[in-house]
C-alpha positions in Angstrom: 104.7 101.4 114.8 107.7 101.3 117.1 108.4 104.9 118.4 111.1 104.2 120.9 113.6 106.6 119.5 116.4 108.2 121.5 117.2 111.9 120.9 120.8 112.8 120.2 122.2 115.5 122.5 124.9 117.9 121.4 126.7 120.7 123.3 127.0 124.1 121.7 127.6 127.6 123.1 124.1 127.8 124.6 124.1 124.4 126.4 122.7 121.0 125.7 120.1 120.7 122.9 118.4 117.5 121.7 118.6 116.9 118.0 115.9 114.5 116.8 116.4 112.4 113.7 114.1 112.8 110.7 112.8 109.3 111.5 111.7 110.4 115.0 110.1 113.6 113.7 108.2 111.7 111.0 107.0 109.1 113.5 105.6 111.7 115.9 104.0 113.5 113.0 102.4 110.3 111.8 101.1 109.6 115.2 99.7 113.1 115.6 97.9 112.9 112.3 95.9 109.8 113.3 92.2 110.5 113.8 91.5 111.4 117.4 95.2 111.7 118.3 96.2 114.3 121.0 99.4 116.2 120.1 99.9 117.1 123.7 99.7 113.5 124.8 102.0 112.2 122.1 104.5 115.0 122.8 104.4 114.2 126.6 104.9 110.5 126.0 108.0 111.1 123.9 109.5 113.9 126.0 109.1 116.8 123.6 107.1 120.0 123.7 103.7 120.0 121.9 104.7 123.2 120.1 107.7 121.3 118.6 105.4 118.6 117.3 103.1 121.3 115.7 106.2 122.8 114.1 107.2 119.4 112.7 103.7 119.0 111.3 104.0 122.3 109.4 107.3 121.2 108.0 105.8 117.9 107.0 102.9 119.5 105.3 105.4 121.7 103.4 107.3 118.6 102.3 110.4 119.7 104.3 110.9 116.5 106.4 112.3 114.5 103.5 109.1 113.0 102.3 106.4 114.3 100.0 103.7 116.3 101.9 100.6 114.4 102.6 102.2 111.1 101.6 101.3 108.2 103.8 103.4 105.1 104.5 101.3 102.9 102.2 101.9 105.3 99.3 98.3 106.5 99.1 97.2 110.1 99.2 94.3 111.1 101.5 91.1 111.9 99.6 88.3 114.1 100.7 85.0 113.8 98.8 82.8 116.9 98.9 79.2 117.0 97.7 78.8 119.0 94.5 75.6 120.4 93.2 75.0 119.5 89.5 75.6 122.3 87.0 72.5 123.9 85.6 71.2 121.9 82.7 73.6 119.0 83.4 71.3 116.7 85.4 70.2 113.3 83.9 66.7 111.9 84.1 67.2 110.4 87.5 68.6 113.7 88.9 72.2 112.7 89.1 75.1 114.6 87.6 76.3 113.4 84.2 79.8 112.5 85.3 81.2 116.0 85.2 82.9 117.5 88.2 86.0 119.1 89.5 89.2 117.5 90.9 91.5 119.8 92.9 94.9 118.5 93.7 96.9 120.5 96.3 100.5 119.7 97.3 102.4 122.4 99.1 102.1 125.6 97.1 101.0 123.8 93.9 97.3 123.5 93.0 95.9 121.8 90.0 92.2 122.0 89.1 90.8 119.5 86.6 87.2 120.1 85.4 85.1 117.6 83.5 86.0 114.0 82.9 89.8 113.6 83.0 91.6 111.0 80.9 93.1 108.4 83.3 96.5 108.5 81.6 96.7 112.3 81.9 95.6 112.2 85.5 98.3 109.6 86.3 100.9 111.9 84.6 99.8 114.9 86.7 99.9 112.9 89.9 103.3 111.5 89.0 104.7 115.0 88.4 103.3 116.5 91.5 104.7 113.7 93.8 108.3 113.9 92.5 
């Protein structure tokens, strides 16, 4: 990813302030979200304060940087699998759960909880509505 972006400076009543493009902010946020990335190092390499990068990350998570929160460049959402104990009386002969579970989708302030075995078409509609 090419991150050689130049800030735009403007003069106002308080002096010179750099105004960064959304592309620049998104690029730094994406770099900072990589596993093992150091926000301080990324900020230093691009001439901004680490606190500013953390602020942009919050805006990104809220969906306020012009892209859906949690959306990656490849159009996929990150998924976290958590172990779940089988419900009482719901274990099969080999001890595994019988295909029931809970899916929790969170996007900004919205949270959708799906319990059981969701229909694929319904799940696709829910995801489509949440990402608009």
